[in-house]
């Protein structure tokens, strides 16, 4: 910081000193004070004011240089607010508190971004391993003569895996677009079932759909969520049945598959949770369903009894 800049920042104080000296000189002259005394007094006050300014400048310059050295040594500059020396000056203390608040906010944002980056990388790694399974199966099917139904089922599985990571990326995007419109819940369910027909047939799962109502929501998101549940049923309800019922603003999805253990039920919507049924998947399907519901204002609950049923209930906003 230049000395001239420092003096300019104290121009108001300098003007007050000048006004004080002018007033003192006029008052002292009218009071008959000796001219030499007036001159010496004015000179003494001027020297004191100059000394205060110079000392203040030297102190500020030292603090700024120290601060710059600390900033240069930091690998992450946004941590500077955490290592600042607490000031004594009341005004500087207020700036210091604001700086600490901004610094902590920056730290939280940086840590959140790093955590999301690590989670995304981990999911991509899981996704790569997951999509290799159906692709390898396709190669084996083709090598064995190419059973069309089995090939279609594996291609559908690969497509679902690709769709899940695209949906995950969409949820991570702050500007993710949501298209809200009046949607027939029955039509969305039928579209999802039709899309997953190869997997369901390969797993021997039958689907019964009944009822309907119109909801104001994102139709593509609704189809995606139902498809994720159908994919789970194809994994854990082989040879079983699925019931999809819609009515009065509530959609229920139930299968008579292997069910979920009571202590695992509260965790099924957690990111990456697989559970004791572990099928080698990414554990992201139900997490994506839950996050999509949260984005659309849909209430989602799950009930299950091991060996009997698993039921998901979607309550749409009125």
mmCIF file of C-alpha atoms in Angstrom:
data_model
loop_
_atom_site.group_PDB
_atom_site.id
_atom_site.type_symbol
_atom_site.label_atom_id
_atom_site.label_comp_id
_atom_site.label_asym_id
_atom_site.label_seq_id
_atom_site.Cartn_x
_atom_site.Cartn_y
_atom_site.Cartn_z
ATOM 1 C CA UNK A 1 0.000 0.000 0.000
ATOM 2 C CA UNK A 2 1.384 3.398 -0.974
ATOM 3 C CA UNK A 3 1.813 6.142 1.646
ATOM 4 C CA UNK A 4 -0.164 8.561 -0.515
ATOM 5 C CA UNK A 5 -3.058 6.118 -0.694
ATOM 6 C CA UNK A 6 -2.987 5.687 3.081
ATOM 7 C CA UNK A 7 -3.052 9.471 3.616
ATOM 8 C CA UNK A 8 -5.943 9.826 1.155
ATOM 9 C CA UNK A 9 -7.879 7.258 3.165
ATOM 10 C CA UNK A 10 -7.436 9.544 6.226
ATOM 11 C CA UNK A 11 -8.272 12.793 4.438
ATOM 12 C CA UNK A 12 -11.259 13.434 6.710
ATOM 13 C CA UNK A 13 -9.085 13.154 9.829
ATOM 14 C CA UNK A 14 -6.489 15.481 8.288
ATOM 15 C CA UNK A 15 -9.155 18.064 7.444
ATOM 16 C CA UNK A 16 -10.450 17.958 11.036
ATOM 17 C CA UNK A 17 -6.918 18.530 12.366
ATOM 18 C CA UNK A 18 -6.453 21.504 10.025
ATOM 19 C CA UNK A 19 -9.800 22.973 11.096
ATOM 20 C CA UNK A 20 -8.878 22.472 14.743
ATOM 21 C CA UNK A 21 -5.550 24.232 14.282
ATOM 22 C CA UNK A 22 -7.165 27.120 12.395
ATOM 23 C CA UNK A 23 -9.757 27.527 15.111
ATOM 24 C CA UNK A 24 -7.113 27.360 17.830
ATOM 25 C CA UNK A 25 -4.965 29.984 16.150
ATOM 26 C CA UNK A 26 -7.902 32.395 15.762
ATOM 27 C CA UNK A 27 -9.083 31.863 19.328
ATOM 28 C CA UNK A 28 -5.570 32.205 20.777
ATOM 29 C CA UNK A 29 -4.870 35.377 18.773
ATOM 30 C CA UNK A 30 -8.138 36.973 19.973
ATOM 31 C CA UNK A 31 -7.282 35.971 23.520
ATOM 32 C CA UNK A 32 -3.937 37.780 23.226
ATOM 33 C CA UNK A 33 -1.726 34.687 23.391
ATOM 34 C CA UNK A 34 1.860 35.254 22.309
ATOM 35 C CA UNK A 35 2.373 34.568 18.595
ATOM 36 C CA UNK A 36 5.367 32.323 19.231
ATOM 37 C CA UNK A 37 3.297 30.172 21.610
ATOM 38 C CA UNK A 38 0.562 29.878 19.001
ATOM 39 C CA UNK A 39 3.093 28.870 16.361
ATOM 40 C CA UNK A 40 4.812 26.292 18.581
ATOM 41 C CA UNK A 41 1.478 24.816 19.662
ATOM 42 C CA UNK A 42 0.306 24.496 16.049
ATOM 43 C CA UNK A 43 3.637 22.946 15.092
ATOM 44 C CA UNK A 44 3.478 20.441 17.970
ATOM 45 C CA UNK A 45 -0.076 19.377 17.094
ATOM 46 C CA UNK A 46 0.881 19.009 13.426
ATOM 47 C CA UNK A 47 3.914 16.871 14.298
ATOM 48 C CA UNK A 48 1.812 14.661 16.601
ATOM 49 C CA UNK A 49 -0.817 14.185 13.893
ATOM 50 C CA UNK A 50 1.862 13.352 11.333
ATOM 51 C CA UNK A 51 3.520 10.904 13.750
ATOM 52 C CA UNK A 52 0.217 9.163 14.396
ATOM 53 C CA UNK A 53 -0.417 8.830 10.650
ATOM 54 C CA UNK A 54 3.112 7.548 9.907
ATOM 55 C CA UNK A 55 2.997 5.023 12.758
ATOM 56 C CA UNK A 56 -0.425 3.893 11.615
ATOM 57 C CA UNK A 57 0.877 3.482 8.086
ATOM 58 C CA UNK A 58 3.907 1.451 9.225
ATOM 59 C CA UNK A 59 1.718 -0.806 11.371
ATOM 60 C CA UNK A 60 -0.825 -1.316 8.563
ATOM 61 C CA UNK A 61 1.935 -2.024 6.041
ATOM 62 C CA UNK A 62 3.462 -4.694 8.297
ATOM 63 C CA UNK A 63 0.083 -6.358 8.850
ATOM 64 C CA UNK A 64 -0.700 -6.348 5.136
ATOM 65 C CA UNK A 65 2.668 -7.881 4.245
ATOM 66 C CA UNK A 66 2.199 -10.577 6.879
ATOM 67 C CA UNK A 67 -1.285 -11.255 5.556
ATOM 68 C CA UNK A 68 0.054 -11.521 2.000
ATOM 69 C CA UNK A 69 2.722 -14.003 3.103
ATOM 70 C CA UNK A 70 0.107 -16.149 4.824
ATOM 71 C CA UNK A 71 -2.131 -16.002 1.731
ATOM 72 C CA UNK A 72 0.771 -16.993 -0.542
ATOM 73 C CA UNK A 73 1.606 -19.987 1.677
ATOM 74 C CA UNK A 74 -1.967 -21.308 1.732
ATOM 75 C CA UNK A 75 -2.761 -24.065 -0.758
ATOM 76 C CA UNK A 76 -6.441 -23.143 -0.539
ATOM 77 C CA UNK A 77 -6.797 -19.337 -0.386
ATOM 78 C CA UNK A 78 -10.418 -19.487 0.776
ATOM 79 C CA UNK A 79 -9.080 -20.682 4.165
ATOM 80 C CA UNK A 80 -7.489 -17.263 4.748
ATOM 81 C CA UNK A 81 -10.409 -16.135 6.878
ATOM 82 C CA UNK A 82 -9.694 -18.957 9.324
ATOM 83 C CA UNK A 83 -6.093 -17.910 9.986
ATOM 84 C CA UNK A 84 -6.567 -14.154 10.253
ATOM 85 C CA UNK A 85 -5.368 -12.548 13.476
ATOM 86 C CA UNK A 86 -8.260 -11.189 15.508
ATOM 87 C CA UNK A 87 -8.092 -7.346 15.439
ATOM 88 C CA UNK A 88 -8.580 -5.008 18.402
ATOM 89 C CA UNK A 89 -10.096 -2.054 16.533
ATOM 90 C CA UNK A 90 -13.907 -2.155 16.813
ATOM 91 C CA UNK A 91 -14.525 -1.369 13.132
ATOM 92 C CA UNK A 92 -11.918 -3.883 11.960
ATOM 93 C CA UNK A 93 -13.466 -6.441 14.300
ATOM 94 C CA UNK A 94 -16.789 -6.076 12.467
ATOM 95 C CA UNK A 95 -15.045 -6.585 9.117
ATOM 96 C CA UNK A 96 -13.216 -9.551 10.650
ATOM 97 C CA UNK A 97 -16.503 -11.194 11.697
ATOM 98 C CA UNK A 98 -17.966 -10.676 8.225
ATOM 99 C CA UNK A 99 -14.802 -12.150 6.697
ATOM 100 C CA UNK A 100 -15.070 -15.203 8.972
ATOM 101 C CA UNK A 101 -18.678 -15.749 7.899
ATOM 102 C CA UNK A 102 -17.763 -15.493 4.214
ATOM 103 C CA UNK A 103 -14.769 -17.782 4.716
ATOM 104 C CA UNK A 104 -16.820 -20.482 6.443
ATOM 105 C CA UNK A 105 -19.438 -20.270 3.732
ATOM 106 C CA UNK A 106 -16.708 -20.729 1.103
ATOM 107 C CA UNK A 107 -15.279 -23.684 3.023
ATOM 108 C CA UNK A 108 -18.698 -25.350 3.228
ATOM 109 C CA UNK A 109 -19.267 -24.796 -0.495
ATOM 110 C CA UNK A 110 -15.815 -26.138 -1.395
ATOM 111 C CA UNK A 111 -16.221 -29.203 0.817
ATOM 112 C CA UNK A 112 -19.689 -29.863 -0.594
ATOM 113 C CA UNK A 113 -18.372 -29.608 -4.160
ATOM 114 C CA UNK A 114 -15.468 -31.940 -3.343
ATOM 115 C CA UNK A 115 -17.835 -34.426 -1.701
ATOM 116 C CA UNK A 116 -20.190 -34.379 -4.690
ATOM 117 C CA UNK A 117 -17.237 -34.821 -7.040
ATOM 118 C CA UNK A 118 -15.995 -37.843 -5.074
ATOM 119 C CA UNK A 119 -19.486 -39.339 -4.899
ATOM 120 C CA UNK A 120 -19.973 -38.830 -8.609
ATOM 121 C CA UNK A 121 -16.609 -40.446 -9.376
ATOM 122 C CA UNK A 122 -17.454 -43.405 -7.130
ATOM 123 C CA UNK A 123 -20.833 -43.822 -8.824
ATOM 124 C CA UNK A 124 -19.288 -43.666 -12.292
ATOM 125 C CA UNK A 125 -16.837 -46.395 -11.287
ATOM 126 C CA UNK A 126 -19.716 -48.561 -10.023
ATOM 127 C CA UNK A 127 -21.693 -47.773 -13.173
ATOM 128 C CA UNK A 128 -18.830 -48.906 -15.413
ATOM 129 C CA UNK A 129 -18.705 -52.273 -13.631
ATOM 130 C CA UNK A 130 -22.497 -52.544 -13.704
ATOM 131 C CA UNK A 131 -22.842 -51.901 -17.436
ATOM 132 C CA UNK A 132 -20.078 -54.372 -18.259
ATOM 133 C CA UNK A 133 -22.255 -57.229 -16.959
ATOM 134 C CA UNK A 134 -25.039 -57.011 -19.591
ATOM 135 C CA UNK A 135 -22.502 -56.264 -22.327
ATOM 136 C CA UNK A 136 -20.544 -59.393 -21.406
ATOM 137 C CA UNK A 137 -23.805 -61.350 -21.295
ATOM 138 C CA UNK A 138 -24.638 -60.109 -24.798
ATOM 139 C CA UNK A 139 -21.292 -61.372 -26.062
ATOM 140 C CA UNK A 140 -21.902 -64.776 -24.500
ATOM 141 C CA UNK A 141 -25.427 -64.957 -25.947
ATOM 142 C CA UNK A 142 -24.165 -64.097 -29.409
ATOM 143 C CA UNK A 143 -21.364 -66.652 -29.079
ATOM 144 C CA UNK A 144 -23.947 -69.267 -28.160
ATOM 145 C CA UNK A 145 -26.139 -68.720 -31.175
ATOM 146 C CA UNK A 146 -27.944 -65.519 -30.192
ATOM 147 C CA UNK A 147 -31.229 -66.101 -28.304
ATOM 148 C CA UNK A 148 -33.164 -62.981 -29.298
ATOM 149 C CA UNK A 149 -35.285 -62.749 -26.129
ATOM 150 C CA UNK A 150 -32.262 -63.075 -23.846
ATOM 151 C CA UNK A 151 -30.354 -60.575 -25.952
ATOM 152 C CA UNK A 152 -33.192 -58.064 -25.734
ATOM 153 C CA UNK A 153 -33.340 -58.486 -21.955
ATOM 154 C CA UNK A 154 -29.627 -57.769 -21.575
ATOM 155 C CA UNK A 155 -29.794 -54.777 -23.907
ATOM 156 C CA UNK A 156 -32.682 -53.415 -21.857
ATOM 157 C CA UNK A 157 -30.606 -53.887 -18.718
ATOM 158 C CA UNK A 158 -27.722 -51.955 -20.276
ATOM 159 C CA UNK A 159 -30.113 -49.210 -21.379
ATOM 160 C CA UNK A 160 -31.518 -48.921 -17.835
ATOM 161 C CA UNK A 161 -28.013 -48.622 -16.421
ATOM 162 C CA UNK A 162 -27.157 -45.851 -18.882
ATOM 163 C CA UNK A 163 -30.426 -44.059 -18.148
ATOM 164 C CA UNK A 164 -29.759 -44.143 -14.407
ATOM 165 C CA UNK A 165 -26.424 -42.322 -14.679
ATOM 166 C CA UNK A 166 -27.963 -39.751 -17.026
ATOM 167 C CA UNK A 167 -30.724 -39.184 -14.471
ATOM 168 C CA UNK A 168 -28.166 -38.908 -11.689
ATOM 169 C CA UNK A 169 -26.282 -36.283 -13.686
ATOM 170 C CA UNK A 170 -29.538 -34.414 -14.220
ATOM 171 C CA UNK A 171 -30.272 -34.367 -10.480
ATOM 172 C CA UNK A 172 -26.757 -33.034 -9.803
ATOM 173 C CA UNK A 173 -27.261 -30.148 -12.224
ATOM 174 C CA UNK A 174 -28.516 -26.959 -10.582
ATOM 175 C CA UNK A 175 -30.281 -25.996 -13.815
ATOM 176 C CA UNK A 176 -31.994 -29.345 -14.333
ATOM 177 C CA UNK A 177 -35.226 -28.729 -16.222
ATOM 178 C CA UNK A 178 -38.505 -30.081 -14.883
ATOM 179 C CA UNK A 179 -41.520 -30.126 -17.178
ATOM 180 C CA UNK A 180 -44.696 -30.043 -15.104
ATOM 181 C CA UNK A 181 -47.936 -30.943 -16.851
ATOM 182 C CA UNK A 182 -51.115 -32.942 -16.312
ATOM 183 C CA UNK A 183 -50.136 -36.596 -16.533
ATOM 184 C CA UNK A 184 -52.190 -39.786 -16.525
ATOM 185 C CA UNK A 185 -50.540 -41.953 -13.880
ATOM 186 C CA UNK A 186 -51.934 -45.097 -15.495
ATOM 187 C CA UNK A 187 -50.446 -44.114 -18.857
ATOM 188 C CA UNK A 188 -47.050 -43.498 -17.213
ATOM 189 C CA UNK A 189 -47.206 -46.906 -15.535
ATOM 190 C CA UNK A 190 -48.164 -48.632 -18.791
ATOM 191 C CA UNK A 191 -45.272 -46.932 -20.585
ATOM 192 C CA UNK A 192 -42.827 -48.054 -17.909
ATOM 193 C CA UNK A 193 -44.098 -51.648 -18.011
ATOM 194 C CA UNK A 194 -43.907 -51.731 -21.799
ATOM 195 C CA UNK A 195 -40.342 -50.394 -21.690
ATOM 196 C CA UNK A 196 -39.222 -53.073 -19.219
ATOM 197 C CA UNK A 197 -41.194 -55.939 -20.773
ATOM 198 C CA UNK A 198 -38.085 -57.882 -21.874
ATOM 199 C CA UNK A 199 -36.629 -57.855 -18.366
ATOM 200 C CA UNK A 200 -39.948 -58.759 -16.761
ATOM 201 C CA UNK A 201 -40.538 -61.667 -19.153
ATOM 202 C CA UNK A 202 -36.979 -62.927 -18.646
ATOM 203 C CA UNK A 203 -37.521 -62.820 -14.868
ATOM 204 C CA UNK A 204 -40.988 -64.395 -15.103
ATOM 205 C CA UNK A 205 -42.619 -61.388 -13.438
ATOM 206 C CA UNK A 206 -46.256 -60.585 -14.217
ATOM 207 C CA UNK A 207 -47.647 -57.067 -13.760
ATOM 208 C CA UNK A 208 -51.200 -56.071 -12.923
ATOM 209 C CA UNK A 209 -52.078 -52.379 -13.376
ATOM 210 C CA UNK A 210 -55.360 -50.868 -12.248
ATOM 211 C CA UNK A 211 -56.932 -47.490 -11.521
ATOM 212 C CA UNK A 212 -55.935 -44.048 -12.740
ATOM 213 C CA UNK A 213 -55.844 -40.375 -11.813
ATOM 214 C CA UNK A 214 -54.376 -37.208 -13.264
ATOM 215 C CA UNK A 215 -51.422 -35.606 -11.521
ATOM 216 C CA UNK A 216 -49.571 -32.361 -12.192
ATOM 217 C CA UNK A 217 -45.987 -33.629 -12.342
ATOM 218 C CA UNK A 218 -43.087 -34.442 -14.644
ATOM 219 C CA UNK A 219 -44.238 -37.342 -16.813
ATOM 220 C CA UNK A 220 -40.736 -38.494 -17.783
ATOM 221 C CA UNK A 221 -39.663 -38.491 -14.147
ATOM 222 C CA UNK A 222 -42.698 -40.554 -13.159
ATOM 223 C CA UNK A 223 -41.977 -43.137 -15.866
ATOM 224 C CA UNK A 224 -38.336 -43.270 -14.765
ATOM 225 C CA UNK A 225 -39.277 -43.924 -11.115
ATOM 226 C CA UNK A 226 -41.709 -46.726 -11.983
ATOM 227 C CA UNK A 227 -39.105 -48.288 -14.265
ATOM 228 C CA UNK A 228 -36.579 -48.315 -11.427
ATOM 229 C CA UNK A 229 -39.042 -50.195 -9.227
ATOM 230 C CA UNK A 230 -39.774 -52.653 -12.035
ATOM 231 C CA UNK A 231 -36.041 -53.275 -12.476
ATOM 232 C CA UNK A 232 -35.795 -54.069 -8.757
ATOM 233 C CA UNK A 233 -38.755 -56.434 -9.013
ATOM 234 C CA UNK A 234 -37.063 -58.211 -11.920
ATOM 235 C CA UNK A 235 -34.036 -58.729 -9.631
ATOM 236 C CA UNK A 236 -35.706 -59.670 -6.352
ATOM 237 C CA UNK A 237 -39.129 -60.992 -7.384
ATOM 238 C CA UNK A 238 -38.271 -63.564 -10.043
ATOM 239 C CA UNK A 239 -41.347 -65.597 -10.935
ATOM 240 C CA UNK A 240 -43.508 -63.308 -8.818
ATOM 241 C CA UNK A 241 -46.160 -60.653 -9.310
ATOM 242 C CA UNK A 242 -46.297 -56.853 -9.298
ATOM 243 C CA UNK A 243 -49.371 -54.751 -8.566
ATOM 244 C CA UNK A 244 -49.522 -51.095 -9.599
ATOM 245 C CA UNK A 245 -52.609 -49.299 -8.275
ATOM 246 C CA UNK A 246 -53.527 -45.654 -8.861
ATOM 247 C CA UNK A 247 -56.340 -43.636 -7.334
ATOM 248 C CA UNK A 248 -57.173 -40.446 -5.405
ATOM 249 C CA UNK A 249 -53.709 -38.972 -5.760
ATOM 250 C CA UNK A 250 -51.917 -42.076 -4.506
ATOM 251 C CA UNK A 251 -49.856 -44.566 -6.505
ATOM 252 C CA UNK A 252 -48.867 -47.861 -4.881
ATOM 253 C CA UNK A 253 -46.324 -50.296 -6.261
ATOM 254 C CA UNK A 254 -46.163 -53.716 -4.626
ATOM 255 C CA UNK A 255 -44.495 -57.039 -5.372
ATOM 256 C CA UNK A 256 -44.460 -60.384 -3.591
ATOM 257 C CA UNK A 257 -40.712 -60.835 -3.816
ATOM 258 C CA UNK A 258 -38.065 -61.537 -1.206
ATOM 259 C CA UNK A 259 -38.898 -58.460 0.850
ATOM 260 C CA UNK A 260 -36.612 -56.321 3.003
ATOM 261 C CA UNK A 261 -35.350 -56.955 6.520
ATOM 262 C CA UNK A 262 -36.804 -54.535 9.138
ATOM 263 C CA UNK A 263 -33.429 -53.065 10.110
ATOM 264 C CA UNK A 264 -32.569 -52.449 6.434
ATOM 265 C CA UNK A 265 -35.843 -50.753 5.483
ATOM 266 C CA UNK A 266 -34.862 -47.246 6.759
ATOM 267 C CA UNK A 267 -31.637 -47.398 4.684
ATOM 268 C CA UNK A 268 -32.967 -48.413 1.273
ATOM 269 C CA UNK A 269 -33.146 -44.814 -0.012
ATOM 270 C CA UNK A 270 -29.550 -44.066 1.005
ATOM 271 C CA UNK A 271 -27.019 -43.377 -1.716
ATOM 272 C CA UNK A 272 -25.200 -46.561 -2.752
ATOM 273 C CA UNK A 273 -26.985 -48.834 -0.256
ATOM 274 C CA UNK A 274 -27.300 -52.423 -1.507
ATOM 275 C CA UNK A 275 -28.389 -54.449 1.522
ATOM 276 C CA UNK A 276 -28.181 -58.150 2.289
ATOM 277 C CA UNK A 277 -29.930 -59.031 -0.984
ATOM 278 C CA UNK A 278 -26.903 -57.481 -2.751
ATOM 279 C CA UNK A 279 -27.202 -58.094 -6.460
ATOM 280 C CA UNK A 280 -23.882 -56.423 -7.301
ATOM 281 C CA UNK A 281 -25.649 -53.269 -8.472
ATOM 282 C CA UNK A 282 -24.785 -49.644 -7.783
ATOM 283 C CA UNK A 283 -27.344 -49.227 -5.015
ATOM 284 C CA UNK A 284 -28.508 -45.999 -6.645
ATOM 285 C CA UNK A 285 -31.925 -46.915 -8.041
ATOM 286 C CA UNK A 286 -34.059 -46.197 -4.962
ATOM 287 C CA UNK A 287 -31.872 -43.227 -4.078
ATOM 288 C CA UNK A 288 -32.632 -41.672 -7.468
ATOM 289 C CA UNK A 289 -36.343 -42.409 -6.990
ATOM 290 C CA UNK A 290 -36.339 -40.713 -3.574
ATOM 291 C CA UNK A 291 -34.416 -37.673 -4.819
ATOM 292 C CA UNK A 292 -36.729 -37.320 -7.824
ATOM 293 C CA UNK A 293 -39.758 -37.459 -5.531
ATOM 294 C CA UNK A 294 -38.233 -34.760 -3.329
ATOM 295 C CA UNK A 295 -37.661 -32.543 -6.369
ATOM 296 C CA UNK A 296 -41.285 -32.964 -7.451
ATOM 297 C CA UNK A 297 -42.855 -32.625 -4.013
ATOM 298 C CA UNK A 298 -44.056 -36.243 -3.982
ATOM 299 C CA UNK A 299 -44.160 -38.097 -0.656
ATOM 300 C CA UNK A 300 -42.603 -41.580 -0.877
ATOM 301 C CA UNK A 301 -42.788 -44.279 1.803
ATOM 302 C CA UNK A 302 -41.835 -47.954 1.814
ATOM 303 C CA UNK A 303 -43.234 -50.957 3.667
ATOM 304 C CA UNK A 304 -41.987 -54.519 3.548
ATOM 305 C CA UNK A 305 -42.122 -57.887 5.242
ATOM 306 C CA UNK A 306 -39.301 -60.297 4.654
ATOM 307 C CA UNK A 307 -40.378 -63.146 2.377
ATOM 308 C CA UNK A 308 -43.840 -61.676 1.716
ATOM 309 C CA UNK A 309 -44.013 -58.286 0.035
ATOM 310 C CA UNK A 310 -42.482 -54.874 -0.616
ATOM 311 C CA UNK A 311 -44.754 -51.860 -1.125
ATOM 312 C CA UNK A 312 -43.910 -48.320 -2.220
ATOM 313 C CA UNK A 313 -46.504 -45.551 -1.812
ATOM 314 C CA UNK A 314 -46.343 -42.286 -3.778
ATOM 315 C CA UNK A 315 -48.583 -39.485 -2.523
ATOM 316 C CA UNK A 316 -48.803 -36.686 -5.091
ATOM 317 C CA UNK A 317 -49.303 -33.049 -4.054
ATOM 318 C CA UNK A 318 -52.830 -31.757 -4.527
#
